[in-house]
PDB file of C-alpha atoms in Angstrom:
ATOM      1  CA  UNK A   1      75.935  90.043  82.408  1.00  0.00           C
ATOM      2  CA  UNK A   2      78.109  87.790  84.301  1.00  0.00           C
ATOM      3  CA  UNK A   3      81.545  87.705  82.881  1.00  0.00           C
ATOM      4  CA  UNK A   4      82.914  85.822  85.444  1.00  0.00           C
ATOM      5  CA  UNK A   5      81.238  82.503  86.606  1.00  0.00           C
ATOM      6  CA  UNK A   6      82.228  80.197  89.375  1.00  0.00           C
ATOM      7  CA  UNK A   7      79.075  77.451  88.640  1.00  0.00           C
ATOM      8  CA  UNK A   8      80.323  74.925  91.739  1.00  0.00           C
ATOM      9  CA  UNK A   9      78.771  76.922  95.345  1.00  0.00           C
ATOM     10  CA  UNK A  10      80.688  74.697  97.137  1.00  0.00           C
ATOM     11  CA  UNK A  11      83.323  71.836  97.373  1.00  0.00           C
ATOM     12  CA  UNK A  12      84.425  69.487 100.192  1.00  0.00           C
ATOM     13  CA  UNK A  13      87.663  67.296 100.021  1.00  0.00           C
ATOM     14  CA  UNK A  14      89.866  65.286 102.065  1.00  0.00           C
ATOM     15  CA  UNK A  15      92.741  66.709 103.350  1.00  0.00           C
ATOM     16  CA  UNK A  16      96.638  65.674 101.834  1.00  0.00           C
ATOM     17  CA  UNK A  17      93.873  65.459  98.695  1.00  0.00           C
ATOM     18  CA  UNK A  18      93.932  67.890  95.807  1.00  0.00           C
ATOM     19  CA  UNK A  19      91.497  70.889  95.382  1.00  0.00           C
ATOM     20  CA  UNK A  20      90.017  72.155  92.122  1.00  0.00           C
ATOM     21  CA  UNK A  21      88.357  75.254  92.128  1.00  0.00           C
ATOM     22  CA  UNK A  22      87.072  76.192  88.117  1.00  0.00           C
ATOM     23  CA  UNK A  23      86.196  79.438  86.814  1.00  0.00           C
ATOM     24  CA  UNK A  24      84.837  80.532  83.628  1.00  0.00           C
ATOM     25  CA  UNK A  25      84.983  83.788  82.101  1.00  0.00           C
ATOM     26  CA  UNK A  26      83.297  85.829  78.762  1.00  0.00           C
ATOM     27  CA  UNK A  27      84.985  89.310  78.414  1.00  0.00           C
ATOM     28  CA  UNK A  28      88.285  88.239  76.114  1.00  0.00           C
ATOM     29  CA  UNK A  29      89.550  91.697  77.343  1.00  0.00           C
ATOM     30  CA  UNK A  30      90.686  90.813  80.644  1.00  0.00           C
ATOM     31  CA  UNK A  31      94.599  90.894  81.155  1.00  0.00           C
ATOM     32  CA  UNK A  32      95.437  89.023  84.454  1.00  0.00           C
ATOM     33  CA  UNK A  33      93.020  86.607  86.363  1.00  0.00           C
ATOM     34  CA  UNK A  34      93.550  86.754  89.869  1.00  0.00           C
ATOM     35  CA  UNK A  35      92.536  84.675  93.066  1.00  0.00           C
ATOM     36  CA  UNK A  36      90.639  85.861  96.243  1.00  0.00           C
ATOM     37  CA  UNK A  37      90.610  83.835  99.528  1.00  0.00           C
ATOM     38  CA  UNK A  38      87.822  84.878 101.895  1.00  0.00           C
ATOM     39  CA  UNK A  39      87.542  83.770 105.502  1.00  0.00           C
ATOM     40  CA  UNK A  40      84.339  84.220 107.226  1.00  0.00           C
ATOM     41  CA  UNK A  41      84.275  88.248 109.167  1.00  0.00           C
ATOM     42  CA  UNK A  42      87.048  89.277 107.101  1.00  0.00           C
ATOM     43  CA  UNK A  43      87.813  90.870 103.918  1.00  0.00           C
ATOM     44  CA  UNK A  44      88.836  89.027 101.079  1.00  0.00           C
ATOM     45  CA  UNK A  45      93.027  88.790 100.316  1.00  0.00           C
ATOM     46  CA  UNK A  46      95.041  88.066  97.364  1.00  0.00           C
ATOM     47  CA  UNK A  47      96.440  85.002  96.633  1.00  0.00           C
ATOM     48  CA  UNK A  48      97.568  84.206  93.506  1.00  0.00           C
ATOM     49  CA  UNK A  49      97.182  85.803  89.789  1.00  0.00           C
ATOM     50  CA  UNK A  50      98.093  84.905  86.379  1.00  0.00           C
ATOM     51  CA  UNK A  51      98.938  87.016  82.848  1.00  0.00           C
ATOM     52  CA  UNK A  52      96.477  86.286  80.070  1.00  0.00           C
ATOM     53  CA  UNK A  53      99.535  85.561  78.044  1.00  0.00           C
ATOM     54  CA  UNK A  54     100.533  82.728  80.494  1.00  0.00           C
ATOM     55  CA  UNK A  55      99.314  79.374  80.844  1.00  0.00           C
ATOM     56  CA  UNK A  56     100.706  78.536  84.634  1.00  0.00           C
ATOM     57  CA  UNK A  57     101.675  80.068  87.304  1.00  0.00           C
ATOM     58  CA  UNK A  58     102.582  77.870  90.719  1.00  0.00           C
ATOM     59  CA  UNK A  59     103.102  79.511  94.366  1.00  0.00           C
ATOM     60  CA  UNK A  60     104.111  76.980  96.619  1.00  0.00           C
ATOM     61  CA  UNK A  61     100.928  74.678  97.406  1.00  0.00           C
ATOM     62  CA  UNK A  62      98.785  76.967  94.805  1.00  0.00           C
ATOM     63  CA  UNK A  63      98.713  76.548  90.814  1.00  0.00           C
ATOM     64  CA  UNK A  64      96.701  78.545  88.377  1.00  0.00           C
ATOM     65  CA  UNK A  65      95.701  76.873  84.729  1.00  0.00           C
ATOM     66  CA  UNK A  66      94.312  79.256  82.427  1.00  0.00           C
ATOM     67  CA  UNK A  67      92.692  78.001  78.882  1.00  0.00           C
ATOM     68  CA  UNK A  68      92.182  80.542  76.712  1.00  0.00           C
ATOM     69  CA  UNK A  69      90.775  79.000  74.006  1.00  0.00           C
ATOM     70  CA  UNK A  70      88.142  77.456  76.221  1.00  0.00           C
ATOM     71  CA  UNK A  71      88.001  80.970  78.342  1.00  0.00           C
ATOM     72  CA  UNK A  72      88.499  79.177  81.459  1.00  0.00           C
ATOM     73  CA  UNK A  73      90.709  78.786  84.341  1.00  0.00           C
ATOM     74  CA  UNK A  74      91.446  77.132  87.631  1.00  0.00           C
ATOM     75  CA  UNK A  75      92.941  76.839  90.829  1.00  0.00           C
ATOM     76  CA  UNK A  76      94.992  73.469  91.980  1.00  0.00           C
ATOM     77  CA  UNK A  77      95.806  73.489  95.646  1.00  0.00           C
ATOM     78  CA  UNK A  78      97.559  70.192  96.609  1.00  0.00           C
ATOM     79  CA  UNK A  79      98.145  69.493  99.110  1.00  0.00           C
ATOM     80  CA  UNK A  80      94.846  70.558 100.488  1.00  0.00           C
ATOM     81  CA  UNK A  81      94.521  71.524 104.240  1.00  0.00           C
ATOM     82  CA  UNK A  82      92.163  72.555 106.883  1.00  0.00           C
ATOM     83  CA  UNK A  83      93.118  75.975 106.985  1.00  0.00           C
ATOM     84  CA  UNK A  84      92.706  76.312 102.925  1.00  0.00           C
ATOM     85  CA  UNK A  85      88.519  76.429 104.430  1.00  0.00           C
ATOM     86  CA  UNK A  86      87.353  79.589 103.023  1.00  0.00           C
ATOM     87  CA  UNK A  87      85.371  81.019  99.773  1.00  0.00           C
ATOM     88  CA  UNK A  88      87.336  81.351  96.956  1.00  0.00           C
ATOM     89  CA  UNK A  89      86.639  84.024  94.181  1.00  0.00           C
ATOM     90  CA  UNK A  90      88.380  84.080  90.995  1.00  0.00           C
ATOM     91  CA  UNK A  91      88.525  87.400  89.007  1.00  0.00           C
ATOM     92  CA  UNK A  92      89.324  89.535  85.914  1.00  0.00           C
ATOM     93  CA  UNK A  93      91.288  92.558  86.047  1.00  0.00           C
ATOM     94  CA  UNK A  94      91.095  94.887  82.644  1.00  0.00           C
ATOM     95  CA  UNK A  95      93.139  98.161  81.859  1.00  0.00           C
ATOM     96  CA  UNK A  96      92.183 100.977  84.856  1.00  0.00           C
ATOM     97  CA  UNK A  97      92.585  97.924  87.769  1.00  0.00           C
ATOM     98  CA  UNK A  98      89.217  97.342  87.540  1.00  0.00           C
ATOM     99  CA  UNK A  99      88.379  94.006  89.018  1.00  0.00           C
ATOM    100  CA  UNK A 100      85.133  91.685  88.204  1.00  0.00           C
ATOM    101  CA  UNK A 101      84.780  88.795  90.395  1.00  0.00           C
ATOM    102  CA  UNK A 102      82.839  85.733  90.184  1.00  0.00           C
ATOM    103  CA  UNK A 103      80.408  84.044  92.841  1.00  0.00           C
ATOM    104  CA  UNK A 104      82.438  82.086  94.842  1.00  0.00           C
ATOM    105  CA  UNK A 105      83.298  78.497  95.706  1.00  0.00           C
ATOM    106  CA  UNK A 106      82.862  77.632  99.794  1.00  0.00           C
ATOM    107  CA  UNK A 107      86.279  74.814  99.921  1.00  0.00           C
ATOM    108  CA  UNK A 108      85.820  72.907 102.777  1.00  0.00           C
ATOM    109  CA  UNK A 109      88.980  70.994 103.644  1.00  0.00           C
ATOM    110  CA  UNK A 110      88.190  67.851 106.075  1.00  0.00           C
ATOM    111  CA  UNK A 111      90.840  66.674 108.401  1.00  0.00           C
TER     112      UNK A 111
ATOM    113  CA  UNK B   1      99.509 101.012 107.287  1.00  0.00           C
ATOM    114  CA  UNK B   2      96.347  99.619 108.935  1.00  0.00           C
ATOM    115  CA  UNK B   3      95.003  98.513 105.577  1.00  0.00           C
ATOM    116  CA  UNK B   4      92.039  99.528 104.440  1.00  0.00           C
ATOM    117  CA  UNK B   5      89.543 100.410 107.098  1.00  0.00           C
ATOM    118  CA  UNK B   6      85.817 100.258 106.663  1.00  0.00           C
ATOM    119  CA  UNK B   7      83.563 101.820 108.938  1.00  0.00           C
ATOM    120  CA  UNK B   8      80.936 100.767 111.024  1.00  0.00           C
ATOM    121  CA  UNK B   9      81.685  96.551 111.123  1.00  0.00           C
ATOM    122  CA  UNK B  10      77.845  96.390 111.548  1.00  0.00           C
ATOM    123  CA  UNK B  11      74.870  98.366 111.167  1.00  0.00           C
ATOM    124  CA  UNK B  12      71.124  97.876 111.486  1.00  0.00           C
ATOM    125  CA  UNK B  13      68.422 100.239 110.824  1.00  0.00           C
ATOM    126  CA  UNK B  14      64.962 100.729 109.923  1.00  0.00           C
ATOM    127  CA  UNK B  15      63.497 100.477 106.309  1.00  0.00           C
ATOM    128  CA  UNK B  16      63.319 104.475 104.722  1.00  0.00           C
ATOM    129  CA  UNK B  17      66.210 105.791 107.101  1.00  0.00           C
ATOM    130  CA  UNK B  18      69.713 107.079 105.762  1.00  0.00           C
ATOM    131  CA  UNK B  19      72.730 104.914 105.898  1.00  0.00           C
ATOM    132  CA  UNK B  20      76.279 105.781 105.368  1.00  0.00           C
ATOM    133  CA  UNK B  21      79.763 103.675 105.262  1.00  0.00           C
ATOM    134  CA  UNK B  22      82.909 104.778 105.307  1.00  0.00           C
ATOM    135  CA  UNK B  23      86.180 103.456 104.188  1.00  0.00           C
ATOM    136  CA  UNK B  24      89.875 104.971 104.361  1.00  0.00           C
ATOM    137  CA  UNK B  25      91.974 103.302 101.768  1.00  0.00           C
ATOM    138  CA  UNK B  26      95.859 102.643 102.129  1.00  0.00           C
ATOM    139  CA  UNK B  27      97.483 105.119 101.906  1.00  0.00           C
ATOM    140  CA  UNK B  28      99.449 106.183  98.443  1.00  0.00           C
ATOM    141  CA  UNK B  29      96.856 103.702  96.320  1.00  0.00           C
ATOM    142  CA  UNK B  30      95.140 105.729  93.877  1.00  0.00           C
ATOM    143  CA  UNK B  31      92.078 103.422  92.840  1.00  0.00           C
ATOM    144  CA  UNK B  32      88.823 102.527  95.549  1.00  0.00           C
ATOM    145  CA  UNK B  33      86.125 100.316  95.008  1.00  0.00           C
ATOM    146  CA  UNK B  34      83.311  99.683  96.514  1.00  0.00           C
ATOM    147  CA  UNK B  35      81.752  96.137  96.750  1.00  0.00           C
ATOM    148  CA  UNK B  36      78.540  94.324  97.539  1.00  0.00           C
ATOM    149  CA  UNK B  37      78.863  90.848  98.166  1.00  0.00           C
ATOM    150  CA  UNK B  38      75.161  88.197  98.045  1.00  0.00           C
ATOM    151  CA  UNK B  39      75.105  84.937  98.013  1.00  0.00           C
ATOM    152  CA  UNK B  40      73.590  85.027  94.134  1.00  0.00           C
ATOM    153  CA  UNK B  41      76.116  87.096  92.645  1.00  0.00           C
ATOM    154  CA  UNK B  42      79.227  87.304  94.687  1.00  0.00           C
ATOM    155  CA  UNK B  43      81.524  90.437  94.776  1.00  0.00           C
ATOM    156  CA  UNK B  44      79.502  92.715  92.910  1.00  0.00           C
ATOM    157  CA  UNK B  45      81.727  95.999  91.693  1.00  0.00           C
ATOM    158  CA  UNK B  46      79.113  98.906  92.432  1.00  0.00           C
ATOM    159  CA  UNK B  47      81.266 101.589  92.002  1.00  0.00           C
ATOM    160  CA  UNK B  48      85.229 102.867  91.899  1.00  0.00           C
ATOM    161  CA  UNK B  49      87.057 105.636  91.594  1.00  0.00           C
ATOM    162  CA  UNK B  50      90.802 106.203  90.314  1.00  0.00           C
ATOM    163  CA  UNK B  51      92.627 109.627  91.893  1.00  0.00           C
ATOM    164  CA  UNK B  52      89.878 110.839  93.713  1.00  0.00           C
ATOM    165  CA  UNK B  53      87.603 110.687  90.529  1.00  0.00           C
ATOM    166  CA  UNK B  54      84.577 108.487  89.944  1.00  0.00           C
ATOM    167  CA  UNK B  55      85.430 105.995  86.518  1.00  0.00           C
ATOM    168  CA  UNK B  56      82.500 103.589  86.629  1.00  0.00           C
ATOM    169  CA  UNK B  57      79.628 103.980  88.550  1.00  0.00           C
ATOM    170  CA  UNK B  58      77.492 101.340  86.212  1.00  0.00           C
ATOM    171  CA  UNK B  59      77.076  98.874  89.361  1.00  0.00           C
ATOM    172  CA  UNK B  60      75.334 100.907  91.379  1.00  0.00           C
ATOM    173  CA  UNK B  61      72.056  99.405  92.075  1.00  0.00           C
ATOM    174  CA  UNK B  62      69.485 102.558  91.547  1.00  0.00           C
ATOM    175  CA  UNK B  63      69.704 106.343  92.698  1.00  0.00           C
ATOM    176  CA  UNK B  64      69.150 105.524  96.391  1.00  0.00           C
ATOM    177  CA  UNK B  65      72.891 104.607  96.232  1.00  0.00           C
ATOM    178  CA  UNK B  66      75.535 107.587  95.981  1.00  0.00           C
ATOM    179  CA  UNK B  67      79.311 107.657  96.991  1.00  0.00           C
ATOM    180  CA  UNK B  68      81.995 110.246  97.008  1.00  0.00           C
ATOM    181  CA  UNK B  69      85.775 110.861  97.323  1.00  0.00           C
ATOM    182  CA  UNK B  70      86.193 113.967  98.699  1.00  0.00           C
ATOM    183  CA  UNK B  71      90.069 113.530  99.160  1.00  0.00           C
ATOM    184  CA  UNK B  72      92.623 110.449  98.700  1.00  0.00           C
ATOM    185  CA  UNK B  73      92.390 109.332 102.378  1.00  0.00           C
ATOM    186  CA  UNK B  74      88.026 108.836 102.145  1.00  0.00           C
ATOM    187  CA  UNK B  75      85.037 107.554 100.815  1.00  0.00           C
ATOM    188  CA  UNK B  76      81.546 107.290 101.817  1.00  0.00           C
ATOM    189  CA  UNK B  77      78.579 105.218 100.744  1.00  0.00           C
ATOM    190  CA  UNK B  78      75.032 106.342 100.887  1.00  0.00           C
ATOM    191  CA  UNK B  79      72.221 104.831 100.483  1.00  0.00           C
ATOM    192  CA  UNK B  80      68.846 107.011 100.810  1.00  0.00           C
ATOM    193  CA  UNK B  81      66.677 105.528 101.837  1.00  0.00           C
ATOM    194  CA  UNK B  82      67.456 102.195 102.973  1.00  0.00           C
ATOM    195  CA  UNK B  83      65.681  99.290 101.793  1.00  0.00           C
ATOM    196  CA  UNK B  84      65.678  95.348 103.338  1.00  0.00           C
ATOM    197  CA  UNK B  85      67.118  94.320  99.912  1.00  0.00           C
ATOM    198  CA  UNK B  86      70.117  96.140 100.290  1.00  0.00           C
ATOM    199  CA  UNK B  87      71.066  94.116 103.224  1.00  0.00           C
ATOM    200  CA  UNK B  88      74.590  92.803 102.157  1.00  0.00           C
ATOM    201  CA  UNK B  89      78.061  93.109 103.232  1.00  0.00           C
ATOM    202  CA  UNK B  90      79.863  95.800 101.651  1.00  0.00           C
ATOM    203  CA  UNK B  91      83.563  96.106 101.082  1.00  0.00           C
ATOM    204  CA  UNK B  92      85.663  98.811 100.037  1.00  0.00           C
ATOM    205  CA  UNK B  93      89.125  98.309  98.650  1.00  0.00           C
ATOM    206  CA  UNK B  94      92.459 100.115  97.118  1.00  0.00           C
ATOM    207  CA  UNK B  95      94.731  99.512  94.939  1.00  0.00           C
ATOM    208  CA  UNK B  96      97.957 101.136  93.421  1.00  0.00           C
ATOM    209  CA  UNK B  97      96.608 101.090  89.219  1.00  0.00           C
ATOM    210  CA  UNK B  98     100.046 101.897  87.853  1.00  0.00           C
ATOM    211  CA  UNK B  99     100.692  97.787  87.582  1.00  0.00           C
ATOM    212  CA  UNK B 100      98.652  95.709  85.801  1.00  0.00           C
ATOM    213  CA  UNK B 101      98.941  92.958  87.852  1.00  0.00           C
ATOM    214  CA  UNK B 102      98.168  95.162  91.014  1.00  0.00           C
ATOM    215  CA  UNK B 103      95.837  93.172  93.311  1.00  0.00           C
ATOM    216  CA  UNK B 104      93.610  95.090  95.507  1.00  0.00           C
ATOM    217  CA  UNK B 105      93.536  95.106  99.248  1.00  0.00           C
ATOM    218  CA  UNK B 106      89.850  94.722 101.002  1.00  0.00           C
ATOM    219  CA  UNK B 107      88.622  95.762 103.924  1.00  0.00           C
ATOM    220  CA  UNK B 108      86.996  94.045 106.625  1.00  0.00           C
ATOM    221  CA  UNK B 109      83.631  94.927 105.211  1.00  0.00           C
ATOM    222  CA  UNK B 110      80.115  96.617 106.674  1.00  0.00           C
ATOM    223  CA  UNK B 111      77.692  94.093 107.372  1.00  0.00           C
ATOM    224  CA  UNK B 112      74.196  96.220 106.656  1.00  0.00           C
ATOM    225  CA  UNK B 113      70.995  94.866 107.674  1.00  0.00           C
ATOM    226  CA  UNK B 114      67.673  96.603 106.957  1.00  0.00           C
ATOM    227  CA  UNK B 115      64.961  95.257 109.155  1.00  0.00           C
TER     228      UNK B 115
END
């Protein structure tokens, strides 16, 4: 059972353009979604979560939507750059930290 | 603190032989995990523990696989015996689990390849 699904493998956009990385989830239990950036040889690192209870949260470049009602949320990172090149994995964290992550999305970011 | 360190980076062996990984969380997190990423499912939770005590071990793939916490500083990963299929990267991580919102820190990963 996949509870967390990131259906797009991949994405390519310009750079200075805007990035949309979706996510859709099943398991109504989970209490913060959170963001993953991987680069290639390394592990992956944190980048940005968001409370089920809220409907935004923005970090600088980086903005989280979540839709409840439609169980679904995503990433905004405008302006997009080069360095933003990396698999990005959205997840669910429930009660006892436990994470569930989705697939991935491969953002490439072309100069 | 180093972060979390994962032990070997790589390792190949042979089909039917033992393999082990090792990972030394931060240091003061109370929570581990251990991770298989593939390209058809992603980050796949296999198993974690919270204060040195196994919670969920419903991701691990079959009883070749086995991991332990002997004390708050290490983990191991066993898998006995090795099959090609369970060539993967694995990842071990902590976390602090007193916040909610706690994310948790990876490390660099084990790339295992069974030949």
């Amino acid at each position: 059972d996949q509870q967390v699904k990131q259906n797009s493998p991949s994405l390519s956009v310009q750079e200075g353009r805007i990035s949309i990385l979706n996510c859709d989830y099943t398991n109504s239990m989970f209490d913060y979604f959170l963001w993953y950036k991987k680069y290639p040889a390394e592990g992956p690192t944190f980048l940005i979560s968001i409370s089920s209870i809220k409907d935004k949260n923005e970090d600088g470049r980086f903005t989280v939507f979540l839709n409840k009602s439609a169980k679904h949320l995503s990433l905004h990172i405008v302006p997009s750059q080069p360095g933003d090149s990396a698999v990005y994995f959205c997840a669910g964290l429930n009660s006892g930290s436990r994470l569930t992550f989705g697939e991935g999305t491969q953002l490439t970011v072309n100069p | 603190d180093a972060g979390v360190i994962q032990s070997p980076r790589h390792e190949v062996t042979e089909m039917g032989q033992e393999v082990t990984l090792r990972c030394k969380p931060i240091s003061g997190h109370n929570s581990l995990f251990w991770y298989r990423q593939t390209m058809m499912r992603g980050l796949e939770l296999l198993i974690y523990f919270n204060n040195n005590v196994p919670i969920d071990d419903s991701g691990m793939p079959e009883d070749r696989f086995s991991a332990k916490m002997p004390n708050a500083s290490f983990s191991t990963l066993k898998i006995q015996p090795s099959e090609p299929r369970d060539s993967a990267v694995y990842f071990c991580a902590s976390s602090l689990a007193e916040s909610m919102n706690t994310e948790a820190f990876f490390g660099q990963g084990t790339r295992l390849t069974v030949v």
